[in-house]
XYZ file of C-alpha atoms in Angstrom:
583
model
C 19.104 -4.382 -24.628
C 20.712 -4.901 -21.239
C 24.235 -6.461 -21.244
C 25.404 -8.261 -18.131
C 28.608 -7.149 -16.349
C 29.899 -10.743 -16.693
C 29.581 -10.561 -20.449
C 31.258 -7.162 -20.451
C 34.186 -8.485 -18.435
C 34.614 -11.522 -20.747
C 34.426 -9.223 -23.815
C 37.034 -6.929 -22.312
C 39.367 -9.881 -21.667
C 38.807 -11.195 -25.186
C 39.284 -7.827 -26.786
C 42.500 -7.278 -24.741
C 44.054 -10.567 -25.749
C 43.024 -10.051 -29.415
C 44.609 -6.714 -29.527
C 47.756 -7.963 -27.745
C 48.027 -10.957 -30.071
C 47.373 -8.811 -33.214
C 50.012 -6.282 -32.224
C 52.604 -8.887 -31.158
C 51.826 -11.045 -34.212
C 52.152 -8.066 -36.601
C 55.480 -7.194 -34.918
C 56.737 -10.756 -35.277
C 55.635 -11.080 -38.891
C 57.143 -7.675 -39.720
C 60.471 -8.406 -38.059
C 60.703 -11.910 -39.474
C 59.825 -10.675 -42.999
C 62.401 -7.863 -42.709
C 65.141 -10.270 -41.593
C 64.212 -12.713 -44.398
C 64.377 -9.947 -47.048
C 67.633 -8.666 -45.690
C 69.138 -12.261 -45.790
C 68.032 -12.755 -49.436
C 69.192 -9.237 -50.462
C 72.581 -9.801 -48.744
C 73.015 -13.010 -50.659
C 72.230 -11.561 -54.041
C 74.409 -8.516 -53.344
C 77.314 -10.845 -52.415
C 76.696 -12.941 -55.558
C 76.851 -9.752 -57.743
C 79.982 -8.717 -55.986
C 81.598 -12.184 -56.606
C 80.585 -12.026 -60.345
C 82.220 -8.556 -60.549
C 85.396 -9.799 -58.994
C 85.317 -12.852 -61.390
C 85.591 -10.420 -64.384
C 83.998 -12.892 -66.722
C 80.777 -11.422 -68.149
C 79.765 -14.621 -69.916
C 77.417 -16.263 -67.390
C 76.686 -19.432 -69.355
C 79.162 -21.473 -67.276
C 77.451 -20.427 -64.092
C 74.054 -21.975 -65.034
C 74.711 -25.276 -63.396
C 76.189 -23.532 -60.259
C 73.322 -21.190 -59.512
C 70.238 -22.393 -57.619
C 66.917 -22.108 -59.411
C 65.824 -19.485 -56.882
C 68.094 -16.922 -58.522
C 68.176 -15.409 -62.103
C 71.372 -13.687 -63.006
C 71.805 -11.321 -65.892
C 74.560 -9.356 -67.410
C 73.281 -6.027 -68.906
C 75.022 -3.583 -71.122
C 74.980 0.052 -70.341
C 71.529 0.508 -71.787
C 70.054 -2.360 -69.823
C 69.876 -5.025 -72.492
C 70.601 -8.616 -71.629
C 74.053 -9.728 -72.879
C 74.219 -13.062 -71.029
C 72.295 -14.984 -68.360
C 72.290 -18.102 -66.357
C 69.111 -19.229 -67.916
C 66.573 -16.728 -66.679
C 63.236 -15.870 -68.114
C 64.615 -12.755 -69.940
C 66.036 -13.350 -73.431
C 69.296 -11.952 -74.848
C 68.972 -8.412 -76.169
C 65.716 -7.811 -74.108
C 65.761 -4.465 -72.242
C 65.290 -4.715 -68.473
C 62.867 -2.044 -67.147
C 62.842 -2.985 -63.544
C 63.019 -0.086 -61.012
C 66.305 -1.077 -59.549
C 68.027 -1.183 -63.058
C 66.452 2.178 -63.920
C 67.625 3.632 -60.652
C 71.190 2.166 -60.956
C 71.575 3.632 -64.529
C 70.357 7.054 -63.284
C 72.502 7.132 -60.062
C 75.502 5.048 -61.516
C 75.350 3.306 -58.139
C 74.264 -0.179 -57.156
C 70.572 -0.470 -56.208
C 68.589 -2.996 -54.280
C 64.810 -3.301 -54.247
C 63.274 -1.867 -51.165
C 61.741 -4.324 -48.687
C 58.110 -4.818 -49.533
C 56.461 -5.645 -46.091
C 53.525 -7.960 -46.189
C 54.291 -8.883 -49.809
C 52.503 -12.070 -49.038
C 49.298 -10.065 -49.410
C 50.468 -7.643 -52.267
C 51.483 -10.578 -54.524
C 55.241 -9.683 -55.020
C 57.115 -12.918 -55.638
C 60.748 -11.633 -55.976
C 63.325 -9.126 -54.943
C 66.251 -7.888 -57.111
C 69.534 -6.092 -57.085
C 71.493 -4.216 -59.759
C 75.288 -3.844 -59.376
C 76.769 -1.086 -61.625
C 80.285 -1.721 -63.190
C 81.904 1.620 -64.284
C 84.739 2.030 -66.811
C 87.780 4.249 -66.151
C 85.923 7.335 -67.369
C 83.211 6.767 -64.745
C 80.578 5.637 -67.211
C 78.488 2.604 -66.949
C 80.143 -0.326 -68.620
C 77.890 -3.211 -67.484
C 75.114 -3.924 -64.928
C 74.889 -7.223 -63.068
C 71.270 -7.800 -62.348
C 70.063 -10.607 -60.017
C 66.490 -11.553 -59.178
C 65.751 -13.796 -56.182
C 62.578 -15.684 -55.722
C 60.976 -14.984 -52.196
C 58.465 -17.800 -52.119
C 60.312 -19.404 -49.224
C 60.025 -16.042 -47.345
C 56.247 -16.068 -48.078
C 55.972 -19.692 -46.874
C 57.788 -18.812 -43.791
C 55.597 -15.836 -43.068
C 52.468 -17.975 -43.785
C 53.746 -20.511 -41.294
C 54.340 -17.883 -38.647
C 50.892 -16.289 -39.302
C 49.245 -19.725 -38.909
C 50.999 -20.329 -35.758
C 49.956 -16.900 -34.474
C 46.365 -17.490 -35.522
C 46.213 -20.901 -33.749
C 47.803 -19.267 -30.722
C 45.205 -16.476 -30.929
C 42.288 -18.911 -31.035
C 43.671 -20.934 -28.113
C 44.355 -17.731 -26.216
C 40.747 -16.626 -26.927
C 39.349 -19.933 -25.538
C 41.602 -19.869 -22.546
C 40.914 -16.160 -21.928
C 37.100 -16.725 -22.427
C 37.186 -19.552 -19.879
C 39.317 -17.609 -17.444
C 37.201 -14.528 -17.967
C 34.012 -16.405 -17.207
C 35.523 -17.906 -14.032
C 37.087 -14.675 -12.762
C 34.063 -12.458 -13.779
C 31.789 -14.978 -11.949
C 33.857 -14.540 -8.779
C 33.162 -10.746 -9.174
C 29.629 -10.921 -10.360
C 28.246 -13.624 -8.130
C 28.339 -11.314 -5.065
C 26.894 -8.502 -7.119
C 24.044 -10.762 -8.326
C 23.289 -11.770 -4.819
C 23.361 -8.182 -3.794
C 20.981 -7.313 -6.690
C 18.532 -10.083 -5.992
C 18.459 -9.273 -2.312
C 17.949 -5.537 -3.138
C 14.933 -6.404 -5.162
C 13.537 -8.487 -2.326
C 14.129 -5.567 0.050
C 12.508 -3.203 -2.364
C 9.456 -5.544 -2.506
C 9.360 -5.576 1.244
C 10.413 -9.094 1.694
C 12.932 -10.325 4.310
C 16.317 -11.630 3.200
C 19.069 -13.878 4.634
C 22.536 -12.557 5.298
C 24.806 -12.741 2.312
C 28.037 -14.535 3.084
C 31.231 -12.535 2.722
C 33.618 -14.664 0.623
C 36.552 -12.198 0.087
C 38.297 -9.437 1.952
C 38.323 -7.057 -1.032
C 36.021 -4.220 -2.144
C 33.228 -6.640 -3.078
C 33.562 -8.141 0.393
C 33.263 -4.635 1.991
C 30.308 -3.878 -0.179
C 28.631 -7.199 0.914
C 29.276 -6.256 4.610
C 27.969 -2.787 4.115
C 24.834 -4.268 2.360
C 24.229 -6.807 5.095
C 24.485 -3.989 7.800
C 22.100 -1.790 5.627
C 19.680 -4.726 5.128
C 19.697 -5.464 8.916
C 19.035 -1.841 9.770
C 16.406 -1.399 6.949
C 14.715 -4.721 8.162
C 14.557 -3.236 11.698
C 13.214 0.022 10.375
C 10.664 -1.676 8.234
C 9.387 -3.739 11.221
C 9.037 -0.618 13.173
C 7.248 1.164 10.314
C 5.008 -1.866 9.656
C 4.222 -2.130 13.321
C 3.269 1.582 13.337
C 1.340 1.324 10.168
C -0.695 -1.630 11.494
C -1.240 0.258 14.736
C -2.401 3.383 12.952
C -4.695 1.266 10.673
C -6.294 -0.345 13.733
C -6.649 2.938 15.404
C -8.235 4.447 12.253
C -10.462 1.340 11.751
C -11.803 1.447 15.406
C -12.046 5.213 15.731
C -15.535 6.579 16.393
C -14.928 9.221 13.803
C -14.636 8.697 10.017
C -11.227 9.373 8.507
C -10.396 10.011 4.807
C -7.100 11.009 3.415
C -6.442 12.489 -0.091
C -3.051 13.044 -1.853
C -1.872 16.238 -3.505
C -3.895 15.410 -6.669
C -7.092 14.866 -4.741
C -7.124 11.033 -5.119
C -8.630 9.112 -2.165
C -5.821 7.031 -0.611
C -7.264 6.026 2.773
C -10.680 5.600 4.198
C -11.928 3.776 7.315
C -15.011 1.630 7.499
C -16.814 4.138 9.765
C -16.916 6.636 6.934
C -19.073 4.213 4.761
C -21.500 3.837 7.642
C -21.676 7.547 8.298
C -22.393 8.634 4.673
C -24.550 5.571 3.920
C -22.445 4.245 1.013
C -21.085 0.830 0.136
C -18.325 2.183 -2.067
C -16.420 5.505 -2.267
C -15.724 7.706 -5.198
C -12.039 7.725 -6.279
C -11.455 11.571 -5.862
C -12.245 14.511 -3.549
C -14.730 16.298 -5.758
C -16.898 13.273 -6.384
C -16.847 12.080 -2.798
C -18.311 15.473 -1.526
C -20.562 15.994 -4.491
C -22.197 12.647 -3.705
C -23.019 13.776 -0.233
C -24.137 17.257 -1.238
C -21.287 19.318 0.284
C -19.698 22.077 -1.708
C -16.019 22.386 -0.775
C -12.945 23.453 -2.908
C -9.971 21.138 -2.621
C -7.368 23.553 -3.869
C -8.537 26.233 -1.451
C -8.482 23.857 1.540
C -5.096 22.525 0.406
C -3.794 26.144 0.318
C -4.820 26.470 4.014
C -8.069 28.342 3.697
C -10.282 27.621 6.690
C -13.484 25.583 5.941
C -16.364 28.018 6.274
C -18.834 25.309 7.356
C -16.810 24.064 10.303
C -19.528 25.009 12.775
C -22.405 23.758 10.558
C -23.920 20.216 10.769
C -24.533 18.207 7.665
C -27.564 15.956 7.673
C -27.291 12.599 5.825
C -30.235 10.306 6.280
C -30.921 10.235 9.967
C -27.390 11.140 10.879
C -25.930 14.519 11.815
C -22.304 14.953 10.719
C -19.581 17.594 11.228
C -16.644 17.915 8.776
C -13.135 18.913 9.746
C -10.532 19.405 7.055
C -6.785 19.702 7.703
C -3.612 19.695 5.578
C -0.731 17.213 6.098
C 2.873 18.118 5.108
C 5.729 16.314 3.490
C 9.263 16.215 4.641
C 9.882 19.669 2.962
C 7.011 21.159 5.043
C 4.933 21.512 1.848
C 1.229 20.677 1.575
C 1.202 16.939 0.471
C -2.574 16.245 0.940
C -5.715 16.555 2.933
C -7.175 14.698 5.957
C -10.976 14.800 6.446
C -12.327 13.863 9.885
C -16.126 13.240 10.067
C -17.744 13.400 13.464
C -21.085 11.807 14.059
C -22.918 14.181 16.346
C -26.310 12.433 16.000
C -26.312 11.480 19.715
C -25.416 15.063 20.775
C -28.017 16.438 18.508
C -30.720 14.088 19.818
C -29.657 14.737 23.397
C -29.886 18.445 22.802
C -33.364 17.841 21.242
C -34.459 15.699 24.064
C -33.083 18.229 26.560
C -35.158 20.914 24.865
C -38.157 18.667 24.786
C -37.645 17.621 28.429
C -37.498 21.348 29.502
C -40.581 22.147 27.390
C -42.476 19.138 28.720
C -41.615 19.807 32.290
C -42.633 23.491 31.814
C -45.806 22.368 30.185
C -46.603 19.782 32.763
C -46.119 22.205 35.618
C -47.735 25.129 33.911
C -51.095 23.406 33.425
C -51.688 22.529 37.013
C -50.136 25.853 38.280
C -52.446 27.809 35.956
C -55.375 25.783 37.285
C -54.477 26.337 40.906
C -53.726 30.054 40.311
C -57.120 30.514 38.510
C -59.091 28.855 41.238
C -57.084 30.606 43.948
C -57.969 34.006 42.333
C -61.566 33.008 42.029
C -61.692 32.083 45.706
C -60.081 35.390 46.644
C -62.568 37.278 44.605
C -65.431 35.935 46.842
C -66.106 32.378 45.794
C -64.836 31.230 49.101
C -68.059 32.353 50.669
C -69.958 29.890 48.647
C -69.111 26.548 50.452
C -70.102 24.175 47.741
C -68.129 25.979 45.041
C -65.149 26.620 47.428
C -65.050 22.897 48.313
C -65.117 21.990 44.579
C -62.322 24.389 43.818
C -60.207 23.130 46.704
C -60.686 19.579 45.460
C -59.431 20.490 42.099
C -56.479 22.317 43.594
C -55.662 19.291 45.705
C -55.844 17.062 42.637
C -53.536 19.403 40.733
C -51.102 19.603 43.663
C -51.040 15.848 43.848
C -50.307 15.715 40.111
C -47.483 18.170 40.565
C -46.121 16.156 43.556
C -46.199 12.911 41.489
C -44.404 14.672 38.612
C -41.710 15.974 40.917
C -41.281 12.586 42.598
C -40.916 10.862 39.297
C -38.414 13.448 38.138
C -36.452 13.072 41.389
C -36.598 9.288 40.866
C -35.139 9.514 37.298
C -32.493 11.976 38.521
C -31.325 9.559 41.246
C -31.128 6.722 38.657
C -29.266 8.896 36.233
C -26.843 10.005 38.873
C -26.515 6.365 40.169
C -27.729 7.593 43.662
C -30.508 4.959 43.834
C -29.886 2.303 46.456
C -31.027 -1.192 45.550
C -31.107 -4.075 48.097
C -30.800 -7.242 46.005
C -32.322 -10.298 47.608
C -33.336 -13.739 46.308
C -37.122 -13.508 45.997
C -39.958 -15.602 44.489
C -41.766 -13.542 41.884
C -44.970 -15.547 42.031
C -46.176 -14.270 45.480
C -45.079 -10.703 44.585
C -47.025 -10.840 41.283
C -50.055 -12.201 43.219
C -49.716 -9.296 45.676
C -49.730 -6.750 42.919
C -52.650 -8.346 41.144
C -54.612 -8.313 44.589
C -53.766 -4.663 45.035
C -54.864 -3.647 41.550
C -57.900 -5.896 41.378
C -60.163 -3.197 42.806
C -59.194 -0.878 39.915
C -59.688 -3.794 37.441
C -63.271 -4.327 38.701
C -63.905 -0.556 38.759
C -63.108 -0.237 35.115
C -65.161 -3.309 34.272
C -62.157 -5.307 32.972
C -61.743 -9.011 33.007
C -58.450 -10.513 34.234
C -56.725 -13.582 32.835
C -53.814 -15.055 34.785
C -51.592 -17.828 33.444
C -48.546 -19.415 35.174
C -47.677 -22.705 36.814
C -48.686 -22.388 40.495
C -46.529 -25.381 41.405
C -43.439 -23.747 39.929
C -41.205 -21.341 41.832
C -39.987 -18.253 39.984
C -36.935 -16.954 41.727
C -35.108 -13.807 40.760
C -32.646 -11.494 42.402
C -33.766 -7.960 42.852
C -34.976 -5.159 45.121
C -38.410 -6.120 46.309
C -39.789 -2.666 46.405
C -38.573 -1.699 42.973
C -39.859 -4.962 41.373
C -43.190 -4.165 42.992
C -43.006 -0.564 41.543
C -42.400 -1.916 38.060
C -45.271 -4.338 38.117
C -47.747 -1.749 39.580
C -46.644 0.734 36.969
C -47.131 -1.593 34.032
C -50.341 -3.104 35.225
C -51.925 0.319 36.076
C -51.068 1.446 32.549
C -52.925 -1.573 31.127
C -55.911 -0.792 33.311
C -56.044 2.900 32.590
C -55.508 2.721 28.824
C -57.843 -0.253 28.069
C -61.435 0.880 27.104
C -64.141 -0.355 29.336
C -64.910 -3.135 29.464
C -61.573 -4.745 28.453
C -59.481 -7.867 29.016
C -56.178 -7.885 30.801
C -53.733 -10.785 30.789
C -50.921 -11.596 33.154
C -48.673 -14.556 32.271
C -45.472 -15.756 33.820
C -43.001 -18.491 32.480
C -39.370 -19.519 32.564
C -37.417 -19.516 29.292
C -33.642 -19.533 28.620
C -32.604 -18.674 32.199
C -35.065 -15.886 32.399
C -38.298 -15.362 34.211
C -40.621 -13.746 31.708
C -43.728 -11.748 32.747
C -46.173 -10.760 30.000
C -48.867 -8.187 30.661
C -51.456 -7.713 27.839
C -54.435 -5.479 27.266
C -57.075 -4.846 24.708
C -56.522 -1.156 24.683
C -56.141 1.318 21.895
C -52.638 0.045 21.044
C -49.540 2.052 19.998
C -48.831 3.178 16.352
C -45.625 1.490 14.952
C -43.857 4.814 14.464
C -44.265 5.538 18.224
C -42.927 2.240 19.473
C -39.305 3.410 19.132
C -39.886 6.467 21.305
C -42.350 4.943 23.892
C -39.736 4.831 26.676
C -38.608 8.502 26.150
C -39.342 10.817 29.009
C -42.711 12.646 28.756
C -43.533 10.947 25.463
C -47.142 10.194 25.145
C -48.933 8.580 22.273
C -52.308 10.317 23.111
C -51.229 13.375 25.116
C -54.649 14.640 25.979
C -55.884 11.198 27.056
C -52.686 10.641 29.103
C -53.131 13.821 31.004
C -56.755 13.151 31.637
C -55.743 9.804 33.109
C -53.369 11.565 35.458
C -50.153 10.233 34.019
C -46.858 12.103 34.077
C -45.295 10.514 31.000
C -42.421 9.181 33.037
C -43.780 5.770 34.227
C -42.402 3.706 31.309
C -39.021 5.491 31.386
C -38.573 4.673 35.204
C -39.727 1.053 34.550
C -37.109 0.608 31.781
C -34.199 2.112 33.835
C -35.181 -0.103 36.815
C -35.209 -3.102 34.625
C -31.830 -2.326 33.268
C -30.447 -1.960 36.799
C -31.746 -5.501 37.526
C -29.924 -6.836 34.571
C -33.258 -7.361 32.746
C -35.159 -5.802 29.919
C -38.537 -4.476 28.926
C -40.081 -4.831 25.451
C -43.432 -3.666 24.036
C -45.278 -5.259 21.158
C -48.394 -3.452 19.946
C -50.622 -2.835 17.023
C -52.907 0.132 16.729
C -56.483 -0.748 17.794
C -55.420 -4.331 18.850
C -54.053 -3.801 22.207
C -50.472 -3.948 23.731
C -48.187 -6.566 25.238
C -45.503 -5.602 27.706
C -42.719 -8.204 28.177
C -40.510 -8.018 31.294
C -37.464 -10.223 31.247
C -35.796 -10.942 34.650
C -32.681 -13.010 34.919
C -33.455 -16.195 36.817
C -31.648 -16.511 40.199
C -28.967 -19.181 40.199
C -29.302 -21.857 42.923
C -26.282 -21.619 45.095
C -24.701 -24.863 46.140
C -23.803 -25.387 49.855
C-alpha cells in the first residue's frame, strides 16, 4: 500500500510531539510526585521529632490536634501499639510495616521509600518510624506515623489530565500545521510528479511556477529546464520519426523490421503489395514460411550472409530480391533485423523483352537473309542462264530485301523515339480531311481484297487536333492497313470519328480473325504477333502497333484495342482536341 509523503510528514510531526509530550509529562509527574512525597515525609518526620521532644508517650490528648490525614502510634520495643491518636490499629496489635521492621533491625529511624507512580500501583499512604533509645542503646519505644497521600494522588491526576489535554491540543495543532507545512513541500512535488507522468506519456506540459528559493525551488527550476530540453528533443525525434515513416511508406522497396526476439515491429504498405498479403504474420519465421523462403533468423542476426542474395524469389507474377541486414543498439550489439524487399519484376521483364527482341530481330533478319543467300547460290550455280528462273529468283530477293529494309527502318524509327531524337512539328490540323486522304489512298487495297468500307462521322463538323501531320498520317495508314490485311476476304471495315470529352476519337473496326484475350495485354510489344506465320506472310515486321502507340503517346493521346477471337477487332485512337485560341 502506497503512503503519501504528506501523510508521512504529518505522522512524523505527530509522533515527535507525542514523544516530546510523553517525556516532558513523565518528567513533570515524576518531579511533582517526588516533591509531594518529600513534603509529606518531611511533615511526618517533624511530627515524630516533636512527639519525642514532648516526652509524653500517651497520645490520647493529641487526638483532637492531629489532622485526619495522619495516624500516630506509640509502639513498644517489640512493635506493639501502646497508644494512638485514634488510628485504625488497636492497642496491643503488632505493627508489621516495613519501616517498623527496618527501624527495629537498624535501631535507626526509617522512612518509607518514595513509590513513584503510586497512583497506578494502588499505594494510599507513606509512613515513618522514629526509634527512641534508652541509655543502654536499646530500643525503648518507636513513634510510628502514617500519612494518607490521596491529596498527592489527586494532584498527580490533575497534572496528568492537564498534560493529556495539552497533548490532544498539541496533536490537533501539530496535525493542522503539519498538513499546511507538508502541503507547502508536497504541492511542488505533486506538480513535478504529474508533469513527469505527462512527459513519460509524450504529452506537452506547461512550465511549473517556482514558488520558493529553496531546494524544492531549485528542483522545480531544474525540472522546467529538463522538460524544455526534453520537449525540444521529443519534437526533433517526432519530426524525424514522421519523416522516416513517410520515407518508408513511399519507398519503392518493401521494408520490414524485426526486434531481437524476431517479432515484427515495422512494415510498410509496399511489403503487403509485393508478397500479395492483406495481413502480416507476427514473427520472422511465419512471415517467411508463408512466402516459401527458408531463412534462419538467429544465423542472420549473428551476421551470417544470406546465401540467396543473388537469387530471385517469384511470388505470383512478381520477381523479388531479399536483402537482410542487422541493426545495432547503443552498445553496438545486434538489436534486430531489417529486411529490404526489391521488386525486380520490371528489370526481369525488360531482360526478357531484350532477349526476345534480340531473338526476334535475329529471326526476322535470318529468314530473308537465308532466302537471299539460297537464291544467290542457286543463281551462281548456273540458274542465272535460265532467264525466267533468274527473274523469279531476283524478284524474290528484291521482296526479301524490301522486307529487311522495312524492318531496319522500323527499328530505326523506334530507336529515335526511345532516344527522344524524333522531331515532331505540331500544328493545328483538321483530322477530317486527313482521314479522308488516308481512306482514299487505302481504298485501292480495300477493293483489291474485296472488303466493304463503312465510314461514319459528321461531315459538317470540324475535328481539330494539334499534331505532326506526317506522323498522324503514318498512324492512320498503319492501323487501316492492318485492318485490311488481317480481315478475311471479303470483309467489312468501319471507320468512325466523333468528339467526346475534349477528345477526337477515331475508331477503326474490321471483321477479321480477332485477338485472343490473353494476347491483348502484349499486342503492343515489339515483334509480338498473334499469328506469326500469317503475319510474316502478310509482310509485317511486328513493329507497326508499337510505333503507333509510341507516336500516340508523343501526341498526348492513347490507343486502345478491343477484340474477341473470331469476331473482329476495334482500334480506338484518342486525340486531344485542339483548344480554340482567343485573339
